[in-house]
PDB file of C-alpha atoms in Angstrom:
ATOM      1  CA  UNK A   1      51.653-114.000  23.404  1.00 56.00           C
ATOM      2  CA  UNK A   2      50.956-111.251  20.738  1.00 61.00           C
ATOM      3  CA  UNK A   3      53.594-109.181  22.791  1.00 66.00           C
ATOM      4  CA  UNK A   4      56.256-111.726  22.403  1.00 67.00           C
ATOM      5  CA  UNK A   5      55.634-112.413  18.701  1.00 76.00           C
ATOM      6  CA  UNK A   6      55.965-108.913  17.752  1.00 77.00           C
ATOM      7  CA  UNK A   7      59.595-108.933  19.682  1.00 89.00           C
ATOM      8  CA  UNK A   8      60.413-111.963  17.629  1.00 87.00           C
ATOM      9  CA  UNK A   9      59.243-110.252  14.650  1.00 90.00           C
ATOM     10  CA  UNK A  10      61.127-107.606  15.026  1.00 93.00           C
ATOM     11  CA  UNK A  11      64.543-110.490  16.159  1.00 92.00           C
ATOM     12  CA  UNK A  12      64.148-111.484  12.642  1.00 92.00           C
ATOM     13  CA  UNK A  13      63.567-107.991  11.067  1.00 93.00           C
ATOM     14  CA  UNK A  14      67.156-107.214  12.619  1.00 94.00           C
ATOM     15  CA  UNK A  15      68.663-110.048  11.688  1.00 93.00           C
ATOM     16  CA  UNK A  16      67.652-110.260   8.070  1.00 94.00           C
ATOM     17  CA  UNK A  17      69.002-106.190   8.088  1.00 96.00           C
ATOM     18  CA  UNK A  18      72.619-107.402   9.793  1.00 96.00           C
ATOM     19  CA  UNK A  19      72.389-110.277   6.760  1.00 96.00           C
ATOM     20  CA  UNK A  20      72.134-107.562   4.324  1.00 97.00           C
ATOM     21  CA  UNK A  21      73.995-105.172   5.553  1.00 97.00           C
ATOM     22  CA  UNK A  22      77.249-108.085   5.090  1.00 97.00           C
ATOM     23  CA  UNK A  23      76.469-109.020   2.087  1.00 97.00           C
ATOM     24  CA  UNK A  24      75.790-105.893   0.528  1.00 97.00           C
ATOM     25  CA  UNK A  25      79.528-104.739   0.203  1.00 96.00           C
ATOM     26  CA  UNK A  26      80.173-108.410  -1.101  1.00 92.00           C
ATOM     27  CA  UNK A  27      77.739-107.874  -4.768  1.00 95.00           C
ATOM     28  CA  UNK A  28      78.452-106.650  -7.873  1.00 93.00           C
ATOM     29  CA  UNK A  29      75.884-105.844 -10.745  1.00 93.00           C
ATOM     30  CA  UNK A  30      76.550-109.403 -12.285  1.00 95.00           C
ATOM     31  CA  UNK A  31      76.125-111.035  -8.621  1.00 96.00           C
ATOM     32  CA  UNK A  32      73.154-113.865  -8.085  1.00 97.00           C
ATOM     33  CA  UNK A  33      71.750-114.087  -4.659  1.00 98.00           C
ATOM     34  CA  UNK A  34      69.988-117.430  -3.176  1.00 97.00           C
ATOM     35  CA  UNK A  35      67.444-117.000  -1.377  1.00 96.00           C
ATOM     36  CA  UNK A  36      66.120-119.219   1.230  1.00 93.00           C
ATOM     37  CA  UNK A  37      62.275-119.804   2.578  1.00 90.00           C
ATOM     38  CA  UNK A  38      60.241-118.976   5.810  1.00 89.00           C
ATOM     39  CA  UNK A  39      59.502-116.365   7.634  1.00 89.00           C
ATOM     40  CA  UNK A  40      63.159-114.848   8.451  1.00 90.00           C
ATOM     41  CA  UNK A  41      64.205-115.131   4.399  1.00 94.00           C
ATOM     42  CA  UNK A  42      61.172-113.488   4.031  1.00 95.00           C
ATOM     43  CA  UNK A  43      62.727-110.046   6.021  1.00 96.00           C
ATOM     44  CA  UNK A  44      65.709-110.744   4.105  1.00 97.00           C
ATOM     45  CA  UNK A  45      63.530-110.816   0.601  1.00 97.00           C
ATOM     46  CA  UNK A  46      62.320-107.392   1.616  1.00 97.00           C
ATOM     47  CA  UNK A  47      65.003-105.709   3.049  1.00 96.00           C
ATOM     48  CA  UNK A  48      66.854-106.840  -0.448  1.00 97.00           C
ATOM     49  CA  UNK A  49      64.193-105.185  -2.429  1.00 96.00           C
ATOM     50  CA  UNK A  50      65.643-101.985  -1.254  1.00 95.00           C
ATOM     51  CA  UNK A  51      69.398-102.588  -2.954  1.00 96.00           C
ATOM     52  CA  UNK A  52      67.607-104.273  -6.032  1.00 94.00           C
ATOM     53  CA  UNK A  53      69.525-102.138  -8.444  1.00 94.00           C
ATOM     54  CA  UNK A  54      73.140-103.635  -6.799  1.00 95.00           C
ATOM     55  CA  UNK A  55      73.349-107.026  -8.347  1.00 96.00           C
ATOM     56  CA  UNK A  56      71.591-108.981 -11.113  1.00 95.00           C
ATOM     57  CA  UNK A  57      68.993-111.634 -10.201  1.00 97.00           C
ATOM     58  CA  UNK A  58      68.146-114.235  -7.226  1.00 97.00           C
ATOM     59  CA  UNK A  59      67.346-117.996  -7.341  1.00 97.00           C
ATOM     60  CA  UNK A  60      64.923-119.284  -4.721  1.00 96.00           C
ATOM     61  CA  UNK A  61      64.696-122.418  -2.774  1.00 92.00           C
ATOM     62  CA  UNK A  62      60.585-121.935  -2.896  1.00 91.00           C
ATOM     63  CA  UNK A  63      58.084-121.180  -5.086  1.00 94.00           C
ATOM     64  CA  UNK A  64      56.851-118.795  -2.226  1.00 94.00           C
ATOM     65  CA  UNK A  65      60.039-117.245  -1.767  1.00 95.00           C
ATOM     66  CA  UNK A  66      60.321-116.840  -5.268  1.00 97.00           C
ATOM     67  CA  UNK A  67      56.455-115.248  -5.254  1.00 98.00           C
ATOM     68  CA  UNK A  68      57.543-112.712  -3.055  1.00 98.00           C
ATOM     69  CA  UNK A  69      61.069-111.851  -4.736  1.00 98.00           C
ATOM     70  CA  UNK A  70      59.066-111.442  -8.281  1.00 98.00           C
ATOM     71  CA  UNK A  71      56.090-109.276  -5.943  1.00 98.00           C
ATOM     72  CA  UNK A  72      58.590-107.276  -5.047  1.00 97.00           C
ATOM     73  CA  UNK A  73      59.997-106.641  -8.354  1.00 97.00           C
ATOM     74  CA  UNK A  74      63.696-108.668  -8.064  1.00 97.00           C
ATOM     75  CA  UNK A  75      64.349-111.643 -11.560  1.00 96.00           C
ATOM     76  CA  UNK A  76      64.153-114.753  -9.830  1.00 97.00           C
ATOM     77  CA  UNK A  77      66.396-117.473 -12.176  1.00 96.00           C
ATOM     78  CA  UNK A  78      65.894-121.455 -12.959  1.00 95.00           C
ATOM     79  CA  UNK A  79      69.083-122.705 -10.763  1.00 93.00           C
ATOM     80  CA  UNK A  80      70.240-123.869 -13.936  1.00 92.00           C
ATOM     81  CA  UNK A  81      69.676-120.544 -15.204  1.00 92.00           C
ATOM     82  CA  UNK A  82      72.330-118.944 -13.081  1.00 92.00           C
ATOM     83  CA  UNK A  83      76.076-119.073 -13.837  1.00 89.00           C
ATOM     84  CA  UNK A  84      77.242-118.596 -10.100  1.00 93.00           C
ATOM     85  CA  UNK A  85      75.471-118.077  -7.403  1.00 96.00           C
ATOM     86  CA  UNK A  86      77.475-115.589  -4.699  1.00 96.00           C
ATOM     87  CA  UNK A  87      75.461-116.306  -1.989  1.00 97.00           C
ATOM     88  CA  UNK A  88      72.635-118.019  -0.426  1.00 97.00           C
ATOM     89  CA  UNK A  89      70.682-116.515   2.597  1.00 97.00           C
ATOM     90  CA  UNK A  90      68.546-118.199   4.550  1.00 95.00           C
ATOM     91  CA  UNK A  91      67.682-118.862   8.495  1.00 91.00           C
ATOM     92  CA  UNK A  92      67.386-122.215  10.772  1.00 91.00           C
ATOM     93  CA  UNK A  93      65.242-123.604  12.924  1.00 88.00           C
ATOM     94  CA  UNK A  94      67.567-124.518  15.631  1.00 91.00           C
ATOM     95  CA  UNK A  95      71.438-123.819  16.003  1.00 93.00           C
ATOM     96  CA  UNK A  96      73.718-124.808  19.105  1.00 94.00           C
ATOM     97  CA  UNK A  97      76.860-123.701  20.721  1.00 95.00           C
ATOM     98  CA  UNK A  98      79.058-125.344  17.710  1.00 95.00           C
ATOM     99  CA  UNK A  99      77.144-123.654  15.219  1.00 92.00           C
ATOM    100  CA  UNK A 100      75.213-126.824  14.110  1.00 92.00           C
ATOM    101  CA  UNK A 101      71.734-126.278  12.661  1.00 88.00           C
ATOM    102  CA  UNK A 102      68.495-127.589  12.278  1.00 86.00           C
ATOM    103  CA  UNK A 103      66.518-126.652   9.020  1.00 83.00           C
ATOM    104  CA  UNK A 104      64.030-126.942   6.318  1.00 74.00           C
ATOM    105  CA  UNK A 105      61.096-126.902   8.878  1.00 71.00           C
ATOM    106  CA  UNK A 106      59.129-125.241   6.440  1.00 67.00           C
ATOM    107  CA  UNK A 107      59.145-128.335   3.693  1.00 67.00           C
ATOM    108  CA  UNK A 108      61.359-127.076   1.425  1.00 70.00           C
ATOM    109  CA  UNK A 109      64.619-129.196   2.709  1.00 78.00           C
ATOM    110  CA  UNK A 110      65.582-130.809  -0.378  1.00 82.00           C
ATOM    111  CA  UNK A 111      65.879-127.031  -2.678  1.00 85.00           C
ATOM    112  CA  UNK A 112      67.312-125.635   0.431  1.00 88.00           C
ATOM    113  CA  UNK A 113      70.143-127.981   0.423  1.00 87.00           C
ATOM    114  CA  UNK A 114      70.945-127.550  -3.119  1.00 89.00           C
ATOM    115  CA  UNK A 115      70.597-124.298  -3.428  1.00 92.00           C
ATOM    116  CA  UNK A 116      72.519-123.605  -0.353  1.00 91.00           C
ATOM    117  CA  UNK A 117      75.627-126.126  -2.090  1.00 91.00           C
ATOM    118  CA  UNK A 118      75.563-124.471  -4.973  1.00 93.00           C
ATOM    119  CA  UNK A 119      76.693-120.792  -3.353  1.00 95.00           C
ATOM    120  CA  UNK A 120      79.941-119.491  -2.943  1.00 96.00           C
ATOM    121  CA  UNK A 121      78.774-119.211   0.993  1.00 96.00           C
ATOM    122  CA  UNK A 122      76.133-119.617   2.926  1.00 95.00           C
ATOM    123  CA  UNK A 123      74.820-117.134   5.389  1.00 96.00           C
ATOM    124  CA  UNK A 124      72.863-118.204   7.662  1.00 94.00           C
ATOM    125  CA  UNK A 125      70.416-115.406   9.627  1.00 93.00           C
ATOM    126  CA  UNK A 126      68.708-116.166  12.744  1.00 91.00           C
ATOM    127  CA  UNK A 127      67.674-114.232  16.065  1.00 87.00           C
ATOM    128  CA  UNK A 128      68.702-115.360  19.724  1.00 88.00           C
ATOM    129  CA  UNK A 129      64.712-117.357  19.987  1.00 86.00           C
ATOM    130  CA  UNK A 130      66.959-120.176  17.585  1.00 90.00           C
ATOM    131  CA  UNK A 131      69.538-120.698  19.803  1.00 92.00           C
ATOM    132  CA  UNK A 132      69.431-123.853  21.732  1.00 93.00           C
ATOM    133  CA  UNK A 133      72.042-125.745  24.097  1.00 94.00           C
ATOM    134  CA  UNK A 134      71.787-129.232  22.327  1.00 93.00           C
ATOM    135  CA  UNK A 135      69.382-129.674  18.826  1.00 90.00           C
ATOM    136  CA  UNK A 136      66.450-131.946  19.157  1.00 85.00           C
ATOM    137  CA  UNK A 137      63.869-129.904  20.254  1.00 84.00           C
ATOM    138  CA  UNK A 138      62.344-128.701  17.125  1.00 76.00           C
ATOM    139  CA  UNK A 139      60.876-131.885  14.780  1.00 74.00           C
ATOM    140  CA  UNK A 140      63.273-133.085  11.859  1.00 72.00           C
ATOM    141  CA  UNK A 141      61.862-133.054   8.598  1.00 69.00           C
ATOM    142  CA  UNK A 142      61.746-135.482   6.562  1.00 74.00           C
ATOM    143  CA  UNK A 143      61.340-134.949   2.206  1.00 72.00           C
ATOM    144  CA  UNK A 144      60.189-137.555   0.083  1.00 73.00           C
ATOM    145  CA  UNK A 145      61.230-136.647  -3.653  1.00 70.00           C
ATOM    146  CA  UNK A 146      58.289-138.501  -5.551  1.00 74.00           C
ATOM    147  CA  UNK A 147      61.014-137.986  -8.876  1.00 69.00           C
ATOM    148  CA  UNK A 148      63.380-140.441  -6.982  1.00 62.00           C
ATOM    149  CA  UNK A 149      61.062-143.357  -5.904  1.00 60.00           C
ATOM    150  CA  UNK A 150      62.341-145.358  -8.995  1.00 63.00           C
ATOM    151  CA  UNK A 151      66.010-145.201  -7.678  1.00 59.00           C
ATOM    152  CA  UNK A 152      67.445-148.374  -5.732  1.00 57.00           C
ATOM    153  CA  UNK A 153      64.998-150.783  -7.301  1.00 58.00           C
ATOM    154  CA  UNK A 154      66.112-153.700  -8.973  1.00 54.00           C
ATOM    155  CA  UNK A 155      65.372-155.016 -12.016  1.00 53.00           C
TER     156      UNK A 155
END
């Protein structure tokens, strides 16, 4: 077991890298990065650290993603904050043969998908342990926005 999760680690590792290295030639020193959560954004987060100086801030989809951006020295920006963001990086939790995905596993579904709309494109890192034949196997989630309960009730 502890063999296989250190090959996985290292799937991810390598695919956050491959994520990098395509976006890297993509930034400028004005560009905003989005930033994704769970354990393969968080390779990404640290292989980004590394090119820091290449573009201007981030904007997270977590408050732990966004943690470990500030930890690591990167601004992290209010999505309101940021005038454009170039591109958001994140992984899945399942993706099949037509490229359709499962994701926010990790709870964060809701900033994930706005976040992820609000970026000129959306890469989307994950290793070969992700790909599945048909989705399904991995549980949906399911976010309940406490702001929203008031919406749809009548008077």
């Amino acid at each position: 077991q502890e063999g296989a999760s250190m090959k996985q680690d290292e799937m991810k590792a390598s695919a956050a890298s491959a994520a990098l290295a395509y976006i890297e030639p993509r930034l400028g020193r004005e560009s905003i990065i989005g930033i994704g959560t769970g354990s393969t954004a968080n390779y990404f987060i640290d292989a980004l650290a590394e090119i820091k100086h290449k573009f201007d801030a981030t904007v997270a989809s977590s408050e732990a993603s966004a943690d470990r951006l500030r930890n690591h020295g990167l601004t992290v920006l209010e999505l309101n904050a940021a005038s454009e963001v170039a591109v958001y990086v994140d992984g899945a939790d399942e993706v099949d043969p037509n490229r359709a995905l499962i994701k926010g596993g990790g709870g964060a579904l809701t900033r994930e998908k706005i976040v992820a709309a609000s970026a000129d494109e959306f890469v989307c890192i994950v290793d070969e342990s992700k790909m599945v034949p048909v989705l399904g196997s991995f549980p949906l989630p399911v976010e309940v926005a406490p702001f929203a309960r008031p919406v749809g009730r009548g008077p």
